[in-house]
Short mmCIF file of C-alpha atoms and ligand atoms in Angstrom, two decimals:
data_model
loop_
_atom_site.label_atom_id
_atom_site.label_comp_id
_atom_site.label_asym_id
_atom_site.label_seq_id
_atom_site.Cartn_x
_atom_site.Cartn_y
_atom_site.Cartn_z
CA MET A 1 -6.61 -55.41 31.47
CA MET A 2 -2.70 -53.50 30.66
CA HIS A 3 -2.88 -55.29 27.18
CA LYS A 4 -6.83 -53.62 26.75
CA ASN A 5 -4.93 -50.24 27.82
CA TYR A 6 -2.35 -50.73 25.37
CA ILE A 7 -4.66 -51.08 22.91
CA THR A 8 -6.93 -48.39 23.23
CA LEU A 9 -3.66 -46.21 23.29
CA LEU A 10 -2.82 -47.70 20.04
CA LEU A 11 -5.33 -46.58 18.76
CA VAL A 12 -5.30 -42.71 20.17
CA VAL A 13 -1.96 -42.48 18.55
CA LEU A 14 -3.33 -44.00 15.16
CA CYS A 15 -6.66 -41.40 14.68
CA PHE A 16 -4.04 -38.77 15.38
CA LYS A 17 -1.77 -39.46 12.89
CA VAL A 18 -4.05 -40.17 10.11
CA HIS A 19 -5.99 -37.27 11.03
CA SER A 20 -2.21 -34.76 11.45
CA GLN A 21 -1.47 -36.82 8.56
CA SER A 22 -4.62 -34.98 7.01
CA ALA A 23 -3.94 -31.70 7.50
CA GLN A 24 -0.80 -32.48 5.98
CA LYS A 25 -1.97 -33.73 2.63
CA SER A 26 -0.09 -31.91 -0.51
CA THR A 27 -2.22 -30.52 -3.02
CA LEU A 28 0.11 -31.00 -6.88
CA ILE A 29 -1.71 -28.55 -9.08
CA LYS A 30 -1.17 -29.68 -12.76
CA ASN A 31 -1.13 -28.47 -16.09
CA ILE A 32 -0.57 -24.57 -15.02
CA THR A 33 1.09 -21.64 -16.82
CA ILE A 34 3.48 -20.58 -13.84
CA ILE A 35 4.03 -16.49 -14.48
CA THR A 36 6.57 -15.54 -11.73
CA ALA A 37 9.97 -13.10 -11.63
CA SER A 38 13.12 -13.69 -10.96
CA GLU A 39 16.10 -11.03 -10.14
CA GLU A 40 16.52 -11.23 -14.27
CA LYS A 41 13.53 -12.83 -15.75
CA VAL A 42 10.07 -12.66 -15.71
CA MET A 43 8.80 -16.69 -16.41
CA HIS A 44 5.96 -18.08 -17.90
CA GLN A 45 6.05 -21.28 -18.64
CA VAL A 46 3.46 -24.71 -18.06
CA GLY A 47 4.41 -26.73 -15.05
CA PHE A 48 3.70 -28.25 -11.96
CA VAL A 49 3.68 -26.34 -8.83
CA LEU A 50 3.69 -28.66 -5.39
CA VAL A 51 2.54 -27.07 -1.69
CA LYS A 52 3.15 -28.84 0.97
CA ASP A 53 1.74 -27.54 4.72
CA SER A 54 1.94 -24.09 4.32
CA LYS A 55 5.06 -24.15 1.78
CA ILE A 56 5.15 -24.22 -2.14
CA ALA A 57 7.56 -27.83 -2.33
CA TYR A 58 8.30 -28.17 -6.00
CA VAL A 59 8.45 -25.68 -9.24
CA GLY A 60 9.06 -27.87 -12.39
CA LYS A 61 8.27 -28.55 -15.62
CA GLU A 62 8.20 -32.19 -15.14
CA LYS A 63 5.73 -33.58 -12.83
CA PRO A 64 7.75 -34.38 -9.42
CA GLU A 65 7.92 -37.46 -7.14
CA ILE A 66 5.24 -37.19 -4.18
CA LEU A 67 5.55 -39.74 -1.52
CA GLY A 68 2.19 -40.08 0.49
CA SER A 69 -1.25 -39.07 -0.73
CA TYR A 70 -2.21 -35.95 -1.81
CA ASP A 71 -4.66 -33.70 -4.14
CA GLU A 72 -4.31 -32.99 -7.73
CA LEU A 73 -6.12 -29.86 -9.12
CA ASP A 74 -5.67 -28.95 -12.22
CA GLY A 75 -4.78 -26.65 -13.49
CA LYS A 76 -5.48 -26.68 -17.33
CA GLY A 77 -5.95 -23.01 -19.22
CA LYS A 78 -5.41 -21.83 -15.83
CA PHE A 79 -2.28 -18.90 -14.38
CA VAL A 80 -0.48 -20.01 -11.56
CA THR A 81 1.12 -16.87 -9.41
CA PRO A 82 2.36 -15.51 -5.94
CA GLY A 83 0.26 -13.68 -3.76
CA LEU A 84 0.39 -9.94 -4.20
CA ILE A 85 1.84 -7.49 -2.27
CA ASP A 86 0.28 -3.72 -1.16
CA SER A 87 3.57 -1.59 0.10
CA HIS A 88 1.67 1.26 0.77
CA VAL A 89 -2.15 0.68 3.06
CA HIS A 90 -2.70 1.81 6.06
CA LEU A 91 -5.27 -0.65 7.67
CA ALA A 92 -6.79 0.90 10.68
CA ASN A 93 -8.43 3.95 8.35
CA THR A 94 -11.94 3.18 7.60
CA ALA A 95 -12.72 3.56 3.81
CA GLY A 96 -15.73 5.62 4.03
CA PHE A 97 -16.87 6.31 7.07
CA ASN A 98 -14.99 9.91 8.96
CA ARG A 99 -14.97 10.33 12.72
CA GLN A 100 -18.86 11.56 12.55
CA LEU A 101 -19.79 8.21 11.01
CA GLN A 102 -17.50 6.46 13.40
CA LYS A 103 -18.84 7.34 16.63
CA GLU A 104 -21.97 7.08 15.32
CA TYR A 105 -22.86 3.53 13.76
CA PRO A 106 -19.73 1.70 15.69
CA GLU A 107 -21.30 -1.56 14.74
CA LEU A 108 -20.83 -1.08 10.92
CA VAL A 109 -17.84 -0.11 11.84
CA ASP A 110 -17.33 -3.51 12.94
CA ALA A 111 -18.34 -5.62 10.53
CA TYR A 112 -16.00 -2.99 7.94
CA PHE A 113 -13.28 -4.43 10.56
CA GLU A 114 -14.25 -7.71 10.15
CA GLN A 115 -14.51 -8.29 6.11
CA LEU A 116 -11.32 -6.09 5.46
CA PRO A 117 -8.90 -9.02 5.46
CA ARG A 118 -10.79 -10.51 2.97
CA SER A 119 -11.45 -7.91 0.67
CA TYR A 120 -7.34 -7.58 0.63
CA LEU A 121 -7.76 -11.19 -0.15
CA TYR A 122 -10.19 -11.45 -2.48
CA HIS A 123 -8.24 -9.34 -4.72
CA GLY A 124 -4.79 -11.79 -4.25
CA PHE A 125 -3.28 -9.50 -1.88
CA THR A 126 -1.90 -12.18 0.21
CA THR A 127 0.72 -9.28 2.18
CA LEU A 128 0.93 -5.95 3.60
CA ILE A 129 2.55 -3.19 4.84
CA ASP A 130 0.60 -0.51 6.60
CA VAL A 131 3.55 2.53 6.32
CA ASN A 132 1.96 4.66 9.64
CA ASN A 133 -1.49 5.30 11.37
CA TYR A 134 0.33 2.48 13.89
CA ASN A 135 -2.30 1.19 15.40
CA PRO A 136 -1.54 -1.70 17.33
CA LYS A 137 -4.85 -2.72 18.69
CA ARG A 138 -6.68 -2.77 15.59
CA ILE A 139 -4.09 -4.50 12.84
CA ASN A 140 -3.89 -7.25 16.09
CA ALA A 141 -6.98 -8.56 15.38
CA ILE A 142 -6.81 -7.89 11.68
CA GLY A 143 -3.58 -10.77 12.01
CA GLN A 144 -6.35 -12.65 14.51
CA SER A 145 -8.96 -12.83 11.28
CA PRO A 146 -9.64 -16.42 10.56
CA LEU A 147 -8.45 -15.78 6.92
CA HIS A 148 -5.79 -12.74 6.40
CA PRO A 149 -3.40 -11.52 4.83
CA ASP A 150 0.30 -11.14 5.85
CA ILE A 151 0.07 -8.03 7.87
CA TYR A 152 3.77 -6.00 8.24
CA THR A 153 4.06 -2.26 9.38
CA CYS A 154 6.61 0.90 9.38
CA GLY A 155 5.76 1.65 12.95
CA ASN A 156 4.16 4.78 13.31
CA GLN A 157 5.57 7.66 10.97
CA VAL A 158 8.39 9.85 11.43
CA GLN A 159 7.60 13.39 12.64
CA VAL A 160 10.51 15.33 11.83
CA MET A 161 10.34 18.71 14.82
CA ASP A 162 8.02 20.78 13.36
CA ASP A 163 6.84 19.60 9.42
CA PHE A 164 4.18 18.74 7.93
CA MET A 165 2.68 16.30 9.61
CA MET A 166 3.35 18.00 12.95
CA GLU A 167 2.34 21.26 11.76
CA MET A 168 -1.22 19.23 10.08
CA GLU A 169 -2.15 17.85 13.73
CA GLU A 170 -2.33 21.65 14.79
CA TYR A 171 -0.79 21.17 17.89
CA PRO A 172 -0.22 23.53 20.48
CA VAL A 173 3.16 24.47 21.42
CA ASP A 174 3.01 23.04 24.94
CA VAL A 175 1.47 19.31 23.60
CA ARG A 176 3.09 18.75 20.32
CA TYR A 177 6.82 17.95 21.43
CA GLN A 178 5.20 15.25 24.35
CA PHE A 179 5.62 12.42 20.91
CA PRO A 180 8.44 10.97 19.64
CA PHE A 181 10.06 13.30 16.86
CA LEU A 182 13.31 13.68 15.31
CA TYR A 183 15.09 15.96 16.41
CA ASP A 184 17.13 17.68 13.88
CA ARG A 185 19.91 19.23 15.08
CA TYR A 186 21.02 21.08 12.05
CA ASN A 187 18.20 23.73 12.50
CA ARG A 188 18.23 25.58 14.91
CA GLN A 189 15.40 27.96 14.19
CA ILE A 190 12.94 25.87 16.06
CA VAL A 191 13.40 26.62 20.49
CA PHE A 192 12.65 24.08 22.36
CA PRO A 193 10.40 23.87 25.73
CA ASP A 194 13.91 23.18 28.49
CA SER A 195 11.73 20.33 29.65
CA ILE A 196 12.47 18.41 26.68
CA ASP A 197 15.21 16.39 26.56
CA LEU A 198 16.62 16.34 22.87
CA ALA A 199 19.03 13.30 23.94
CA SER A 200 15.59 11.28 23.58
CA HIS A 201 15.07 12.27 20.23
CA THR A 202 18.12 10.83 17.75
CA PRO A 203 18.05 8.91 14.50
CA LYS A 204 18.98 5.88 17.03
CA ARG A 205 16.56 6.58 19.53
CA ILE A 206 13.67 7.65 17.23
CA ILE A 207 15.00 3.69 14.33
CA SER A 208 14.71 1.80 18.02
CA GLY A 209 11.36 3.65 18.85
CA ILE A 210 9.52 1.86 15.44
CA ARG A 211 11.51 -1.32 16.27
CA ASN A 212 9.79 -1.88 19.39
CA GLN A 213 6.91 -1.49 17.24
CA GLY A 214 8.25 -4.87 15.08
CA GLY A 215 9.01 -2.52 11.81
CA ILE A 216 9.93 -3.15 9.22
CA GLY A 217 10.96 0.52 7.27
CA VAL A 218 10.45 4.03 8.11
CA LYS A 219 8.39 6.63 6.64
CA LEU A 220 7.65 10.25 6.86
CA ALA A 221 7.35 13.21 5.21
CA TYR A 222 8.65 16.08 2.96
CA GLU A 223 5.94 18.78 1.74
CA ASP A 224 6.83 21.64 -0.44
CA GLU A 225 5.30 24.82 -1.90
CA ALA A 226 5.22 23.16 -5.18
CA SER A 227 1.86 21.66 -3.28
CA GLY A 228 -0.28 25.31 -3.08
CA LEU A 229 -0.31 25.22 0.24
CA ILE A 230 1.94 28.48 2.55
CA VAL A 231 4.20 27.04 4.40
CA SER A 232 3.79 27.21 7.62
CA TRP A 233 5.90 24.74 9.01
CA ALA A 234 9.74 23.15 8.78
CA LYS A 235 11.22 21.45 5.54
CA PRO A 236 13.61 18.34 7.41
CA GLY A 237 17.15 18.87 7.03
CA ILE A 238 19.29 16.80 4.74
CA GLY A 239 21.69 16.10 7.21
CA ILE A 240 19.49 14.18 9.70
CA ILE A 241 17.91 12.57 7.15
CA ARG A 242 21.17 11.10 6.04
CA GLU A 243 22.23 10.09 9.66
CA LEU A 244 18.37 8.83 9.77
CA VAL A 245 18.70 6.53 6.45
CA LEU A 246 22.52 5.36 7.92
CA GLU A 247 20.70 4.08 11.18
CA ALA A 248 17.61 2.38 9.77
CA GLN A 249 20.08 0.76 6.87
CA LYS A 250 22.00 -0.64 9.87
CA TYR A 251 19.08 -3.14 10.71
CA SER A 252 17.90 -4.21 6.81
CA MET A 253 14.58 -0.94 7.09
CA PRO A 254 14.28 0.88 4.21
CA VAL A 255 12.78 4.58 4.46
CA LEU A 256 10.06 6.37 2.98
CA LEU A 257 9.39 8.80 1.64
CA HIS A 258 6.37 10.99 1.26
CA ALA A 259 7.37 13.67 -0.80
CA PRO A 260 4.97 14.07 -3.86
CA SER A 261 7.83 17.04 -6.17
CA LEU A 262 9.74 17.99 -7.72
CA GLU A 263 11.87 19.53 -4.26
CA GLY A 264 11.23 16.08 -2.72
CA HIS A 265 12.47 14.05 -4.66
CA GLU A 266 15.61 15.72 -5.39
CA PHE A 267 15.75 15.46 -1.30
CA GLY A 268 14.68 11.72 -1.30
CA LEU A 269 17.72 11.79 -3.67
CA LYS A 270 20.38 14.10 -2.02
CA THR A 271 19.27 11.50 1.81
CA GLY A 272 19.81 8.37 0.21
CA VAL A 273 16.08 6.66 0.95
CA GLN A 274 15.25 3.68 0.07
CA ILE A 275 11.58 4.22 -1.43
CA PHE A 276 8.89 6.77 -2.61
CA ALA A 277 5.77 6.75 -1.49
CA HIS A 278 3.70 8.78 -4.45
CA GLY A 279 3.98 9.44 -7.68
CA LEU A 280 5.55 12.99 -8.44
CA TRP A 281 2.54 15.07 -9.30
CA ASN A 282 3.34 18.34 -7.84
CA TRP A 283 5.98 20.37 -9.82
CA SER A 284 8.03 23.82 -8.65
CA ALA A 285 7.93 25.54 -5.99
CA ASP A 286 7.38 28.58 -9.68
CA PRO A 287 3.75 29.91 -10.67
CA LYS A 288 4.65 29.71 -13.94
CA ASP A 289 4.86 25.54 -12.48
CA TYR A 290 1.25 25.78 -11.52
CA GLY A 291 -0.09 24.47 -13.89
CA ASN A 292 2.14 22.25 -15.78
CA THR A 293 2.07 18.98 -17.04
CA ILE A 294 5.55 19.34 -18.84
CA LEU A 295 8.31 17.24 -17.63
CA THR A 296 11.33 19.73 -17.16
CA GLY A 297 15.25 19.14 -18.08
CA GLN A 298 15.13 18.90 -14.53
CA HIS A 299 12.09 16.55 -13.58
CA LYS A 300 13.94 14.57 -16.32
CA LYS A 301 17.01 14.57 -14.92
CA VAL A 302 15.65 13.41 -11.77
CA LEU A 303 13.60 10.50 -12.76
CA SER A 304 16.59 9.64 -14.64
CA GLN A 305 18.59 9.08 -11.56
CA ILE A 306 15.44 7.18 -9.72
CA GLY A 307 15.65 4.69 -12.67
CA GLN A 308 20.17 4.21 -12.31
CA LYS A 309 18.98 3.97 -8.74
CA GLN A 310 16.65 1.93 -8.98
CA SER A 311 14.96 3.25 -6.12
CA GLY A 312 11.54 1.89 -5.17
CA TYR A 313 8.74 3.55 -6.94
CA GLN A 314 5.17 3.97 -5.18
CA LEU A 315 2.89 5.65 -7.38
CA THR A 316 -0.28 6.08 -5.55
CA PHE A 317 -2.22 7.27 -8.65
CA ARG A 318 -5.27 6.11 -6.50
CA ALA A 319 -4.30 8.68 -3.81
CA ILE A 320 -5.56 11.50 -6.58
CA THR A 321 -8.25 9.12 -9.06
CA GLY A 322 -9.71 8.50 -5.89
CA GLU A 323 -9.94 11.83 -4.85
CA GLU A 324 -11.40 12.42 -8.44
CA ASP A 325 -13.94 9.46 -8.23
CA LEU A 326 -15.27 10.97 -4.43
CA ILE A 327 -16.24 14.56 -6.80
CA GLU A 328 -16.79 13.00 -10.41
CA ASN A 329 -17.81 9.60 -11.28
CA ASN A 330 -20.30 8.18 -10.31
CA PHE A 331 -18.36 5.44 -7.94
CA GLY A 332 -20.51 4.34 -5.58
CA ALA A 333 -22.68 2.50 -7.99
CA ASP A 334 -19.64 0.49 -9.35
CA LYS A 335 -21.04 -3.23 -8.67
CA HIS A 336 -17.75 -5.01 -7.88
CA LEU A 337 -18.21 -2.62 -4.28
CA GLU A 338 -21.18 -5.02 -2.93
CA ASN A 339 -17.72 -8.07 -2.76
CA VAL A 340 -15.55 -5.43 -1.11
CA TYR A 341 -18.19 -3.97 1.78
CA PRO A 342 -20.43 -5.33 4.05
CA LYS A 343 -24.07 -4.43 2.56
CA GLY A 344 -25.05 -2.30 5.08
CA TYR A 345 -22.05 -0.21 5.46
CA LEU A 346 -22.21 0.19 1.82
CA LYS A 347 -25.61 1.40 1.78
CA LEU A 348 -25.04 3.91 3.89
CA LEU A 349 -21.86 5.35 1.54
CA GLN A 350 -24.78 6.21 -0.80
CA THR A 351 -26.47 8.81 1.44
CA THR A 352 -25.92 11.77 2.01
CA GLU A 353 -25.22 11.35 5.09
CA GLY A 354 -22.01 8.70 4.01
CA ASP A 355 -21.47 11.46 0.78
CA TRP A 356 -19.19 13.68 3.46
CA GLY A 357 -16.08 13.60 1.01
CA ARG A 358 -17.12 15.26 -1.46
CA LYS A 359 -17.87 18.40 0.34
CA LYS A 360 -14.64 18.57 2.22
CA ILE A 361 -12.77 17.91 -1.64
CA LEU A 362 -15.18 21.10 -2.66
CA GLY A 363 -14.10 23.63 0.73
CA ARG A 364 -10.44 23.22 -0.36
CA ALA A 365 -10.95 24.97 -3.75
CA GLU A 366 -12.62 28.13 -1.63
CA PHE A 367 -9.01 27.85 0.65
CA LEU A 368 -6.94 27.16 -2.19
CA LYS A 369 -9.12 30.81 -3.48
CA LYS A 370 -8.12 32.54 -0.24
CA THR A 371 -4.47 31.58 0.67
CA ASN A 372 -2.96 31.01 -2.95
CA PRO A 373 -4.84 32.93 -5.20
CA PRO A 374 -1.68 32.45 -7.77
CA PHE A 375 -1.74 29.18 -7.67
CA TYR A 376 -5.80 29.42 -8.02
CA ASP A 377 -5.40 31.35 -10.72
CA ALA A 378 -2.14 28.84 -12.19
CA ILE A 379 -5.03 25.94 -12.22
CA LYS A 380 -8.33 28.06 -13.28
CA SER A 381 -7.43 29.17 -16.49
CA GLY A 382 -9.69 28.41 -19.08
CA HIS A 383 -12.40 27.02 -17.30
CA VAL A 384 -14.74 28.87 -16.03
CA ASN A 385 -16.71 28.10 -12.63
CA ASP A 386 -15.69 28.15 -9.27
CA GLU A 387 -17.12 24.48 -9.50
CA GLU A 388 -14.76 22.84 -11.56
CA ILE A 389 -11.59 24.39 -10.13
CA TRP A 390 -11.00 20.80 -8.59
CA PRO A 391 -11.81 18.82 -11.19
CA ALA A 392 -8.91 21.06 -13.05
CA LEU A 393 -6.39 20.33 -10.13
CA TYR A 394 -6.91 17.10 -10.21
CA LYS A 395 -6.13 16.46 -14.56
CA ILE A 396 -3.36 17.77 -13.45
CA TYR A 397 -2.50 15.72 -11.24
CA LYS A 398 -3.34 12.54 -13.00
CA THR A 399 -1.45 13.72 -16.63
CA ARG A 400 1.88 14.81 -14.20
CA LEU A 401 1.63 11.38 -13.25
CA ASN A 402 1.10 9.50 -16.36
CA THR A 403 3.91 11.51 -18.33
CA VAL A 404 6.25 10.56 -15.10
CA ALA A 405 5.15 6.69 -15.12
CA LYS A 406 5.79 5.97 -18.73
CA PHE A 407 9.83 8.20 -18.28
CA LEU A 408 10.16 6.16 -15.76
CA ALA A 409 8.48 2.64 -17.43
CA GLU A 410 11.33 4.21 -20.30
CA ASN A 411 14.05 4.78 -18.07
CA ASN A 412 13.29 1.15 -16.24
CA ALA A 413 11.88 1.98 -12.58
CA ASN A 414 12.26 -0.20 -10.14
CA PHE A 415 8.34 0.67 -9.34
CA ILE A 416 6.82 -1.28 -6.23
CA LEU A 417 3.12 -1.64 -5.80
CA GLY A 418 1.72 1.36 -3.43
CA SER A 419 -1.82 1.66 -3.54
CA ASP A 420 -2.43 4.39 -0.57
CA THR A 421 -5.73 2.68 0.63
CA PRO A 422 -7.45 4.26 1.95
CA ALA A 423 -5.88 8.19 1.80
CA MET A 424 -7.62 10.23 3.90
CA ASN A 425 -10.47 7.74 4.21
CA MET A 426 -12.76 8.40 1.03
CA PHE A 427 -14.82 5.28 0.09
CA THR A 428 -13.16 5.42 -3.32
CA ASN A 429 -10.18 4.10 -2.17
CA PRO A 430 -11.80 0.10 -1.69
CA PRO A 431 -10.13 -2.41 0.69
CA GLY A 432 -8.49 -5.04 -1.72
CA TYR A 433 -10.54 -3.71 -5.20
CA ASN A 434 -7.69 -0.35 -4.82
CA GLY A 435 -4.88 -2.34 -5.48
CA PHE A 436 -6.42 -4.16 -8.71
CA LEU A 437 -7.44 0.22 -9.65
CA GLU A 438 -4.45 1.27 -9.03
CA MET A 439 -2.58 -1.49 -11.18
CA LYS A 440 -5.11 -0.44 -14.41
CA HIS A 441 -4.08 2.96 -13.47
CA MET A 442 -0.50 2.06 -13.96
CA TYR A 443 -1.25 -0.28 -17.37
CA GLU A 444 -2.69 2.91 -18.19
CA ALA A 445 -0.20 4.91 -18.11
CA GLY A 446 2.21 2.22 -20.80
CA ILE A 447 4.21 0.73 -17.29
CA PRO A 448 4.18 -2.94 -19.47
CA LEU A 449 2.73 -5.83 -17.60
CA SER A 450 5.67 -7.51 -17.06
CA SER A 451 6.38 -4.57 -14.69
CA ILE A 452 3.15 -4.94 -13.16
CA PHE A 453 4.03 -8.28 -12.25
CA ARG A 454 6.89 -7.57 -10.92
CA ALA A 455 6.56 -3.98 -9.14
CA ALA A 456 3.17 -5.90 -6.94
CA THR A 457 5.15 -9.02 -6.54
CA TYR A 458 9.41 -9.24 -6.61
CA ASN A 459 9.97 -5.84 -6.63
CA ASN A 460 7.83 -5.62 -3.46
CA ALA A 461 9.18 -7.73 -1.61
CA LYS A 462 12.72 -7.28 -2.47
CA ALA A 463 12.31 -3.55 -1.77
CA PHE A 464 10.91 -4.61 1.74
CA HIS A 465 13.46 -7.32 2.65
CA LEU A 466 10.47 -10.07 2.33
CA GLU A 467 11.74 -11.98 -0.74
CA GLU A 468 12.90 -15.71 1.56
CA GLU A 469 9.88 -15.41 1.85
CA PHE A 470 7.23 -14.34 -0.70
CA GLY A 471 7.33 -12.49 -3.86
CA SER A 472 8.13 -15.48 -6.30
CA ILE A 473 6.94 -19.17 -6.67
CA THR A 474 10.42 -20.99 -5.11
CA ARG A 475 10.66 -23.85 -3.53
CA GLY A 476 10.44 -23.51 0.35
CA LYS A 477 8.94 -19.58 0.03
CA ILE A 478 5.70 -19.33 1.70
CA ALA A 479 2.68 -20.79 -0.47
CA ASN A 480 0.21 -17.22 -1.01
CA LEU A 481 -0.71 -18.04 -4.85
CA LEU A 482 -2.86 -17.00 -7.05
CA ILE A 483 -5.32 -18.69 -9.34
CA LEU A 484 -6.21 -17.16 -12.19
CA ASN A 485 -8.97 -17.15 -15.39
CA SER A 486 -6.56 -15.07 -17.44
CA ASP A 487 -3.13 -14.11 -17.92
CA PRO A 488 -1.72 -11.09 -15.83
CA LEU A 489 0.48 -10.33 -18.93
CA LEU A 490 -1.52 -10.40 -21.32
CA ASP A 491 -4.22 -8.60 -19.54
CA VAL A 492 -4.34 -6.70 -16.59
CA ASP A 493 -8.54 -7.62 -15.85
CA ALA A 494 -6.69 -10.53 -15.66
CA TYR A 495 -6.09 -9.52 -11.39
CA ASN A 496 -9.92 -8.92 -11.50
CA ASP A 497 -10.38 -12.89 -12.03
CA ILE A 498 -9.09 -15.06 -9.63
CA ASP A 499 -10.53 -18.16 -9.51
CA ILE A 500 -8.90 -19.63 -6.05
CA VAL A 501 -6.54 -17.92 -3.38
CA ILE A 502 -4.16 -19.86 -1.46
CA LEU A 503 -3.39 -18.53 1.95
CA GLN A 504 -0.26 -20.57 3.05
CA GLY A 505 -1.26 -23.65 2.17
CA LYS A 506 -4.61 -23.40 1.88
CA ILE A 507 -7.17 -23.38 -0.41
CA ILE A 508 -9.78 -21.06 -0.62
CA GLU A 509 -11.81 -20.68 -3.40
CA ARG A 510 -12.66 -16.97 -4.42
CA THR A 511 -15.99 -16.50 -3.55
CA GLN A 512 -15.78 -17.56 -0.32
CA LEU A 513 -14.39 -13.82 0.50
CA SER A 514 -16.64 -11.69 -0.99
CA ALA A 515 -18.46 -9.88 1.79
CA LEU A 516 -21.32 -10.68 -0.34
CA ASN A 517 -21.41 -13.86 1.44
CA TYR A 518 -21.43 -13.28 5.34
ZN1 ZN B 601 0.00 6.89 2.34
#
């Protein structure tokens, strides 16, 4: 009796062992062109990559010795790269649905968020950094879906007292100071209600709050008159932001600055922020610069310094061209959208009800005309119709971004890929696909393909101190890999020519991730 029990037990143990071994089966990718970046160079060579469990176990020219059984994947004629990183996303925003639509069609919103992680993976994005719009409920739900990218956040965006962000929320005085905000003790012009304990609004407290939310970076905004808006907000001061940067540095947290103007870029350099969260698309507050697209001496000086300091630089073309697509182009007919938006969701976007974004943007022209006529006239010059003013403004922004990108590329800038997906709930910033479109814009601006590759892999991992796990094909790192049918160092479209996504060692055919299959 005892003996029989023992045998049964032994069999159970054996079965368990065999089973767990099969789950750990290694995969050898052979004869594949390995593309990966290091600090010094971008490597491009044919060889072998061994994936074991969730890690990269070997990379090299020679075939490794492998104990035990393993699967083989012949990569002849194909290319393996690290999984891509997009370091500027807003995961809790709903691309295409404003609050009204979200309220009316909750089941479509659920379908959108269910597909969201797969849409990023479909386009090769295996790591995402949500820079604000911190929404733990949404982000945790994405993290619990069966297939999802690794997600990091910067917690809540830092609001510096009465800054642009706070002003945009239009909170009345008795409410606006109830939220965490950074108190600028060098600016005594703002009078706070007595009930506010300013000691709990120091850089130390703000950084500690972000760390409690699990943030790995810190984001804040600087906007000025160059935007064409009449400044009714307080601009953050240099002194307090320097203190914030130093406090964040203690925990290796980079500070990201939204500052799309010349003055904003100068502010970023003076305060020592590590990352610029947008490209320079607002020239200066001088009315003669409103329609200018030529780099002045000062622009060149500032951009060269950004190159020299190797500050991280996110161009976020899509924040601009996404809006342009909303009003100018027939973006809704792009077949690629079928892979990222669930069917019913996409159908609604193509109705008049779903077209709210266009009206919203065109309404802004009217606002500008009323609030800042000199700005309005400068943009309008040469254009007869009022309707043409907004497209004209986008042309200016885009020309500037192209010029800035090219100049920075010539000055050895440290580009990091950030697509700002989705900015303003725009459907023209589709999850995953938007990152690919961002890379296309970078290429069209004249940034070399090797720099784009670095921006989406190694540079991004390094800027956020994630390089021990991600960003290159290196032994010991997480096995997040892409197998591409074409060479991303020869053709930017290779990033949309993905065959297989390897996620934490798990091999997934790209088509399995498409919204068309759900
Ligand atoms: Zn953003």
